Amino acid sequence: MNDFQATFIEYTAEAVVVGAGHAGCEAALALARTGVNTVLLTLNLDSIGFMPCNPSIGGTAKGHLVREIDALGGEMGLVADKTALQIRMLNVGKGAAVQSLRAQSDKNAYHREMKRVLETTENLRIVQAEATEILVEDGKCVGVRTEYNSVIPCKCVILCTGVYLNSETITGDVVKKSGPNGFSNATYLTQNLIDLGFTVRRFKTGTPARLDGRTVDYAKCEIQNGDTDIYPFSFMSDKTPENKMPCYLTYTNLDTHEIILQNLDRSPLYNGVIQSTGPRYCPSIETKVVRFKDKERHQIFIEPEGADTLEVYVQGLSTSMPHDVQRAMYSSVAGLEKANIVRYGYAIEYDCIDTLDVLPTLEFKKIEGIYTAGQINGTSGYEEAAAQGLMAGLNASLKLKGLPPFVLRRDEAYIGVLIDDLVTKGTDEPYRMMTSRAEHRICLRQDNADFRLTEKGYALGLVKHDRYEKYQKRKAEYEKLLAEFQIRVPQKEATPFLAKYGYSEPSGSVSYADMLKRSIPLKDIMEYYHVFENYAKNVLETAEISVRYEGYLKQGNELIERAKKLENKLLPAELDYTTIKGLRLEAQEKLNRIRPLNLGQASRISGVNPADVSVLMVYLATVSNK
């Protein structure tokens, strides 16, 4: 600690979390709630839990992440339910595996509620200051230095810096050294990370303009109301959030596209001002118009920013065009002809790391006690960030206590898919979670997140007793309902009901489960036979899916068991893959770089083919026989 002697000691902590976005909030809460003395550093207290882009939580696959965070004892789902302006279930016309909750949130209310939770959490202290250096001795983290040259001695640090590292906002030819929404950026830490051995690269994202809602002609738009007959994000919320404000749908048109195409030479994306990699699955309107020239229109959603403001968010019109082009572009859209822009859209470039440098625990491979989570890991989205923050916080807490790490497999959670993709495959562009990334998605539905994860969260100490009791009650009701589904209806009573759906007279009695397998809706069975009326909606849904998709679930579980055989074949941590005969050179290089924990992870590395995996299997068998 000689480096500290001439320095002001700000506080002493076991862990420091750098950044208070969605990753930082979950990381700090996971640490503090598991008994770790934690300091949360933020550039600005007003940016805690801030939503610089769309003020929404959830969406396709992202809703799964929120429910998993909640099932493990995280906070995002609870705050989303408390501050929702409306909530909807997406993909209701598709299978249960891809249906996802999405809430339009009150941006300022979300920030205030998350800040309140942090401020009232034991073992957690919040400090407004910029981290400038991670202090390291003998290959281990020993503290964090701030811009005021104060030091916080600690044993681990979780870097949740979001899009603030050396960030620049770009609109037309105007480039500002700034974080999102005019917040200050972080200018010192990047060089420190490079010096510590991180591989740093540069990504880009962006946001659309905000409009004065009074100047939007909603009569020219299609209203998008929320749902009422669905469950909330959190398993702890007793009721579905009230739908307080609608959203609206409109479209771009050929005039909009022509304005964009005529001004491409002024677009930072196309004139060379922006050179970093942007998000593939949330592109700017310029990119959409250029990439999809056959499209005559693109969807635009008008969404409220909050109950305490007139600002509305224009989803689908993200842009970094100059202000005059933005004005022309927006006014060409139906309903927005006379809309006043109160905040113009912009792009933002920022530094992030290569996640092939981190372990599945999200700890840096080269130095003990340094963890990374959120957009510093090259992801996009509040939900992806929060999931990583929770996992990094839990693993740092476990390491401080000398306990084994907590790593979720791909067959256990979308969180497991997310982190495995990052640390095994890496990402060359902002990573977004999608249902298509999860090969076991039929078993990883949002409705059964608590059945998959709450036991684990309870064992780790993050899920508290009241949540665990609620989970046990739901599980008991679910199992009781499954048993009641096996009750058989006499042939005489079943025949007229089945005939309504085109089925012939059954040969004998028919169980309610058999009816479900015939694709008869559960609500129709309930209304006709007046059964199962005392069960909660979330219990009814999970039980119905379990019966209706029984065959698919069985196949899914068989695939999971086969995959586990590879996951259970552990690879030595210090194995030098250049010494294994038969491995191709590319495989040797990738395996030595990523250092997979097991054969399953090794098989998913880009550049490692099935023949290489076979060589590794032979090697492990040879070693085990010695």
Coordinates of N, CA and C in Angstrom, one line a residue, residues 438-572:
A438 N -30.2 -18.7 -28.8 CA -30.4 -19.7 -27.7 C -30.9 -21.0 -28.3
E439 N -30.0 -22.0 -28.5 CA -30.3 -23.3 -29.1 C -31.3 -24.1 -28.2
H440 N -31.4 -23.8 -27.0 CA -32.3 -24.5 -26.1 C -33.5 -23.6 -25.7
R441 N -33.9 -22.7 -26.6 CA -34.9 -21.7 -26.2 C -36.3 -22.3 -25.8
I442 N -36.6 -23.5 -26.2 CA -37.9 -24.0 -25.8 C -37.9 -24.3 -24.3
C443 N -36.8 -24.5 -23.7 CA -36.7 -24.8 -22.3 C -36.3 -23.5 -21.5
L444 N -36.0 -22.4 -22.2 CA -35.5 -21.2 -21.6 C -36.6 -20.1 -21.7
R445 N -37.8 -20.4 -21.5 CA -38.9 -19.5 -21.7 C -38.9 -18.4 -20.5
Q446 N -39.5 -17.3 -20.8 CA -39.6 -16.3 -19.7 C -40.6 -16.7 -18.6
D447 N -41.6 -17.6 -18.9 CA -42.5 -17.9 -17.9 C -41.9 -18.8 -16.8
N448 N -40.8 -19.6 -17.1 CA -40.3 -20.5 -16.2 C -38.9 -20.1 -15.6
A449 N -38.6 -18.8 -15.7 CA -37.3 -18.3 -15.3 C -37.1 -18.6 -13.8
D450 N -38.1 -18.5 -13.0 CA -38.0 -18.7 -11.5 C -37.7 -20.2 -11.3
F451 N -38.4 -21.1 -12.0 CA -38.1 -22.5 -11.9 C -36.7 -22.9 -12.2
R452 N -36.1 -22.2 -13.1 CA -34.7 -22.5 -13.6 C -33.7 -21.9 -12.6
L453 N -34.0 -20.7 -12.0 CA -32.9 -19.9 -11.4 C -33.1 -19.5 -9.9
T454 N -34.3 -19.5 -9.4 CA -34.5 -19.0 -8.1 C -33.8 -19.8 -7.0
E455 N -33.8 -21.1 -7.2 CA -33.1 -22.0 -6.2 C -31.6 -21.6 -6.2
K456 N -31.1 -21.4 -7.4 CA -29.7 -21.0 -7.5 C -29.4 -19.7 -6.8
G457 N -30.3 -18.7 -7.0 CA -30.1 -17.4 -6.4 C -30.2 -17.5 -4.9
Y458 N -31.1 -18.3 -4.4 CA -31.3 -18.5 -3.0 C -30.0 -19.1 -2.3
A459 N -29.5 -20.1 -3.0 CA -28.3 -20.7 -2.5 C -27.1 -19.8 -2.4
L460 N -27.1 -18.8 -3.3 CA -26.0 -17.8 -3.4 C -26.2 -16.7 -2.4
G461 N -27.4 -16.6 -1.8 CA -27.7 -15.5 -0.9 C -28.3 -14.2 -1.4
L462 N -28.5 -14.2 -2.7 CA -29.0 -13.0 -3.4 C -30.6 -13.0 -3.3
V463 N -31.2 -14.2 -3.5 CA -32.6 -14.3 -3.3 C -32.9 -14.4 -1.8
K464 N -33.8 -13.5 -1.4 CA -34.1 -13.4 0.1 C -35.3 -14.3 0.3
H465 N -35.6 -14.5 1.6 CA -36.6 -15.5 2.1 C -38.0 -15.2 1.5
D466 N -38.4 -14.0 1.5 CA -39.7 -13.7 1.0 C -39.9 -14.1 -0.5
R467 N -38.9 -13.8 -1.3 CA -38.9 -14.2 -2.7 C -38.9 -15.7 -2.8
Y468 N -38.1 -16.4 -2.0 CA -38.0 -17.8 -2.1 C -39.3 -18.5 -1.7
E469 N -40.0 -17.9 -0.7 CA -41.3 -18.5 -0.2 C -42.3 -18.3 -1.4
K470 N -42.3 -17.2 -2.0 CA -43.2 -17.0 -3.1 C -43.0 -17.9 -4.3
Y471 N -41.7 -18.2 -4.5 CA -41.3 -19.2 -5.6 C -41.8 -20.6 -5.2
Q472 N -41.6 -21.0 -4.0 CA -42.1 -22.3 -3.5 C -43.6 -22.5 -3.6
K473 N -44.3 -21.4 -3.3 CA -45.8 -21.4 -3.4 C -46.2 -21.6 -4.9
R474 N -45.6 -20.9 -5.8 CA -45.9 -21.0 -7.2 C -45.6 -22.4 -7.7
K475 N -44.4 -22.9 -7.3 CA -44.0 -24.2 -7.8 C -45.0 -25.3 -7.3
A476 N -45.4 -25.2 -6.0 CA -46.4 -26.1 -5.5 C -47.7 -26.1 -6.2
E477 N -48.2 -24.8 -6.5 CA -49.4 -24.7 -7.3 C -49.3 -25.3 -8.7
Y478 N -48.2 -25.0 -9.3 CA -47.9 -25.6 -10.6 C -48.0 -27.1 -10.6
E479 N -47.3 -27.7 -9.7 CA -47.3 -29.2 -9.6 C -48.7 -29.7 -9.3
K480 N -49.5 -29.0 -8.5 CA -50.8 -29.4 -8.2 C -51.7 -29.3 -9.4
L481 N -51.5 -28.2 -10.2 CA -52.3 -28.0 -11.4 C -52.0 -29.1 -12.4
L482 N -50.7 -29.5 -12.6 CA -50.3 -30.5 -13.5 C -51.0 -31.8 -13.2
A483 N -51.2 -32.1 -11.9 CA -51.9 -33.3 -11.4 C -53.3 -33.2 -11.8
E484 N -53.9 -32.0 -11.6 CA -55.4 -31.9 -11.9 C -55.6 -31.9 -13.4
F485 N -54.6 -31.6 -14.3 CA -54.8 -31.7 -15.7 C -55.0 -33.2 -16.1
Q486 N -54.6 -34.1 -15.2 CA -54.7 -35.5 -15.6 C -56.1 -36.1 -15.2
I487 N -56.9 -35.2 -14.6 CA -58.3 -35.7 -14.3 C -59.0 -35.9 -15.6
R488 N -59.8 -37.0 -15.7 CA -60.4 -37.5 -16.9 C -61.9 -37.1 -16.9
V489 N -62.3 -36.6 -18.1 CA -63.7 -36.2 -18.3 C -64.4 -37.4 -19.0
P490 N -65.6 -37.8 -18.4 CA -66.3 -39.0 -19.0 C -66.6 -38.8 -20.5
Q491 N -66.6 -39.9 -21.2 CA -66.8 -39.8 -22.7 C -68.1 -39.0 -23.1
K492 N -69.1 -39.2 -22.3 CA -70.4 -38.5 -22.6 C -70.2 -37.0 -22.5
E493 N -69.4 -36.5 -21.6 CA -69.3 -35.0 -21.4 C -68.2 -34.5 -22.3
A494 N -67.3 -35.3 -22.7 CA -66.2 -34.8 -23.5 C -66.6 -34.7 -25.0
T495 N -67.5 -35.6 -25.5 CA -67.8 -35.7 -26.9 C -68.3 -34.4 -27.5
P496 N -69.3 -33.7 -26.9 CA -69.8 -32.5 -27.5 C -68.8 -31.3 -27.5
F497 N -68.0 -31.3 -26.4 CA -66.9 -30.3 -26.3 C -65.9 -30.5 -27.4
L498 N -65.4 -31.7 -27.6 CA -64.4 -32.0 -28.6 C -65.0 -31.8 -30.0
A499 N -66.2 -32.0 -30.2 CA -66.9 -31.8 -31.5 C -66.8 -30.4 -32.0
K500 N -66.8 -29.4 -31.0 CA -66.7 -28.0 -31.4 C -65.4 -27.7 -32.1
Y501 N -64.4 -28.6 -31.9 CA -63.1 -28.3 -32.5 C -62.7 -29.3 -33.6
G502 N -63.8 -30.0 -34.0 CA -63.6 -30.9 -35.2 C -63.2 -32.3 -34.8
Y503 N -63.2 -32.7 -33.6 CA -62.7 -34.0 -33.2 C -63.9 -35.0 -33.1
S504 N -63.7 -36.2 -33.5 CA -64.8 -37.2 -33.5 C -64.9 -37.7 -32.0
E505 N -65.9 -38.5 -31.8 CA -66.2 -39.1 -30.5 C -65.1 -39.9 -30.0
P506 N -64.6 -39.6 -28.8 CA -63.4 -40.4 -28.3 C -63.9 -41.8 -27.9
S507 N -62.9 -42.7 -27.8 CA -63.2 -44.1 -27.4 C -63.5 -44.3 -26.0
G508 N -63.1 -43.3 -25.2 CA -63.4 -43.4 -23.7 C -63.2 -42.0 -23.1
S509 N -63.0 -42.0 -21.8 CA -62.8 -40.7 -21.1 C -61.5 -39.9 -21.7
V510 N -61.5 -38.6 -21.5 CA -60.4 -37.8 -22.0 C -59.9 -36.9 -20.9
S511 N -58.6 -36.8 -20.7 CA -58.1 -35.9 -19.6 C -58.0 -34.5 -20.2
Y512 N -57.9 -33.6 -19.2 CA -57.7 -32.2 -19.6 C -56.4 -32.0 -20.4
A513 N -55.4 -32.8 -19.9 CA -54.1 -32.7 -20.6 C -54.2 -33.2 -22.1
D514 N -55.0 -34.2 -22.3 CA -55.2 -34.7 -23.7 C -55.9 -33.6 -24.5
M515 N -56.8 -32.8 -23.9 CA -57.4 -31.7 -24.6 C -56.4 -30.7 -25.0
L516 N -55.6 -30.3 -24.1 CA -54.5 -29.3 -24.4 C -53.6 -29.8 -25.5
K517 N -53.3 -31.1 -25.5 CA -52.4 -31.6 -26.6 C -53.1 -31.6 -27.9
R518 N -54.4 -31.5 -27.9 CA -55.2 -31.4 -29.1 C -55.3 -29.9 -29.6
S519 N -54.5 -29.0 -28.9 CA -54.5 -27.6 -29.3 C -55.8 -26.9 -28.9
I520 N -56.5 -27.4 -27.9 CA -57.7 -26.7 -27.4 C -57.2 -25.7 -26.4
P521 N -57.6 -24.4 -26.5 CA -57.1 -23.4 -25.5 C -57.5 -23.7 -24.1
L522 N -56.6 -23.5 -23.2 CA -57.0 -23.7 -21.8 C -58.1 -22.9 -21.3
K523 N -58.2 -21.6 -21.8 CA -59.3 -20.8 -21.4 C -60.6 -21.3 -21.8
D524 N -60.7 -22.0 -23.0 CA -62.0 -22.6 -23.4 C -62.3 -23.8 -22.5
I525 N -61.3 -24.6 -22.1 CA -61.6 -25.7 -21.2 C -62.1 -25.2 -19.9
M526 N -61.5 -24.1 -19.4 CA -61.9 -23.5 -18.1 C -63.3 -23.0 -18.2
E527 N -63.7 -22.3 -19.2 CA -65.0 -21.7 -19.4 C -66.1 -22.8 -19.5
Y528 N -65.8 -23.9 -20.2 CA -66.8 -24.9 -20.5 C -67.0 -25.8 -19.3
Y529 N -65.9 -26.1 -18.6 CA -66.0 -27.1 -17.5 C -66.0 -26.4 -16.1
H530 N -65.7 -25.1 -16.1 CA -65.6 -24.4 -14.8 C -64.6 -25.0 -13.9
V531 N -63.4 -25.2 -14.4 CA -62.3 -25.8 -13.7 C -61.1 -24.8 -13.6
F532 N -60.2 -25.1 -12.7 CA -58.9 -24.4 -12.5 C -59.1 -22.8 -12.3
E533 N -60.2 -22.4 -11.8 CA -60.5 -21.0 -11.7 C -59.7 -20.3 -10.6
N534 N -59.2 -21.1 -9.6 CA -58.5 -20.5 -8.5 C -57.0 -20.3 -8.7
Y535 N -56.5 -20.6 -9.8 CA -55.1 -20.6 -10.1 C -54.7 -19.2 -10.7
A536 N -53.5 -18.8 -10.3 CA -53.0 -17.5 -10.8 C -52.6 -17.7 -12.3
K537 N -52.7 -16.6 -13.1 CA -52.5 -16.6 -14.5 C -51.1 -17.2 -14.8
N538 N -50.1 -16.8 -14.0 CA -48.7 -17.2 -14.4 C -48.5 -18.7 -14.1
V539 N -49.3 -19.3 -13.2 CA -49.3 -20.7 -12.9 C -50.0 -21.5 -14.1
L540 N -51.1 -20.9 -14.5 CA -51.9 -21.5 -15.6 C -51.0 -21.6 -16.8
E541 N -50.4 -20.5 -17.1 CA -49.6 -20.4 -18.4 C -48.4 -21.4 -18.4
T542 N -47.7 -21.5 -17.3 CA -46.5 -22.4 -17.3 C -47.0 -23.8 -17.3
A543 N -48.0 -24.2 -16.6 CA -48.5 -25.5 -16.7 C -49.1 -25.9 -18.0
E544 N -49.8 -25.0 -18.7 CA -50.3 -25.2 -20.0 C -49.2 -25.5 -21.0
I545 N -48.2 -24.7 -21.0 CA -47.0 -24.8 -21.9 C -46.4 -26.2 -21.6
S546 N -46.2 -26.5 -20.4 CA -45.5 -27.8 -20.0 C -46.3 -29.0 -20.6
V547 N -47.6 -28.9 -20.7 CA -48.4 -30.0 -21.2 C -48.4 -30.0 -22.7
R548 N -48.7 -28.8 -23.2 CA -48.9 -28.6 -24.7 C -47.7 -28.9 -25.5
Y549 N -46.5 -28.5 -24.9 CA -45.2 -28.7 -25.6 C -44.4 -29.9 -25.0
E550 N -45.1 -30.8 -24.4 CA -44.4 -31.9 -23.7 C -43.4 -32.7 -24.6
G551 N -43.8 -33.0 -25.8 CA -43.0 -33.7 -26.7 C -41.7 -32.9 -27.1
Y552 N -41.9 -31.6 -27.4 CA -40.8 -30.7 -27.7 C -39.8 -30.5 -26.5
L553 N -40.5 -30.4 -25.3 CA -39.6 -30.2 -24.1 C -38.8 -31.5 -23.8
K554 N -39.4 -32.6 -24.1 CA -38.6 -33.9 -23.9 C -37.4 -33.9 -24.8
Q555 N -37.7 -33.6 -26.1 CA -36.6 -33.6 -27.1 C -35.5 -32.5 -26.7
G556 N -36.0 -31.4 -26.2 CA -35.1 -30.3 -25.8 C -34.2 -30.8 -24.6
N557 N -34.8 -31.5 -23.7 CA -34.0 -32.0 -22.5 C -33.0 -33.0 -22.9
E558 N -33.4 -33.9 -23.9 CA -32.5 -34.9 -24.4 C -31.2 -34.2 -25.0
L559 N -31.5 -33.1 -25.8 CA -30.4 -32.4 -26.4 C -29.5 -31.8 -25.3
I560 N -30.1 -31.3 -24.3 CA -29.4 -30.7 -23.2 C -28.5 -31.7 -22.5
E561 N -29.0 -32.9 -22.3 CA -28.2 -33.9 -21.6 C -27.0 -34.4 -22.4
R562 N -27.2 -34.4 -23.8 CA -26.1 -34.7 -24.7 C -25.0 -33.6 -24.6
A563 N -25.5 -32.4 -24.6 CA -24.5 -31.3 -24.6 C -23.8 -31.2 -23.3
K564 N -24.4 -31.6 -22.2 CA -23.8 -31.6 -20.9 C -22.5 -32.6 -20.8
K565 N -22.6 -33.6 -21.6 CA -21.4 -34.6 -21.6 C -20.2 -33.8 -22.1
L566 N -20.3 -32.9 -23.0 CA -19.1 -32.1 -23.4 C -18.7 -31.1 -22.4
E567 N -19.8 -30.5 -21.8 CA -19.5 -29.5 -20.7 C -18.9 -30.1 -19.5
N568 N -19.1 -31.3 -19.2 CA -18.6 -32.0 -18.1 C -17.1 -32.4 -18.3
K569 N -16.6 -32.4 -19.5 CA -15.2 -32.8 -19.8 C -14.4 -31.5 -19.6
L570 N -13.8 -31.4 -18.4 CA -13.0 -30.2 -18.1 C -11.6 -30.2 -18.8
L571 N -11.2 -29.0 -19.2 CA -9.9 -28.8 -19.7 C -8.9 -28.2 -18.7
P572 N -7.7 -28.7 -18.6 CA -6.8 -28.1 -17.6 C -6.6 -26.6 -17.9

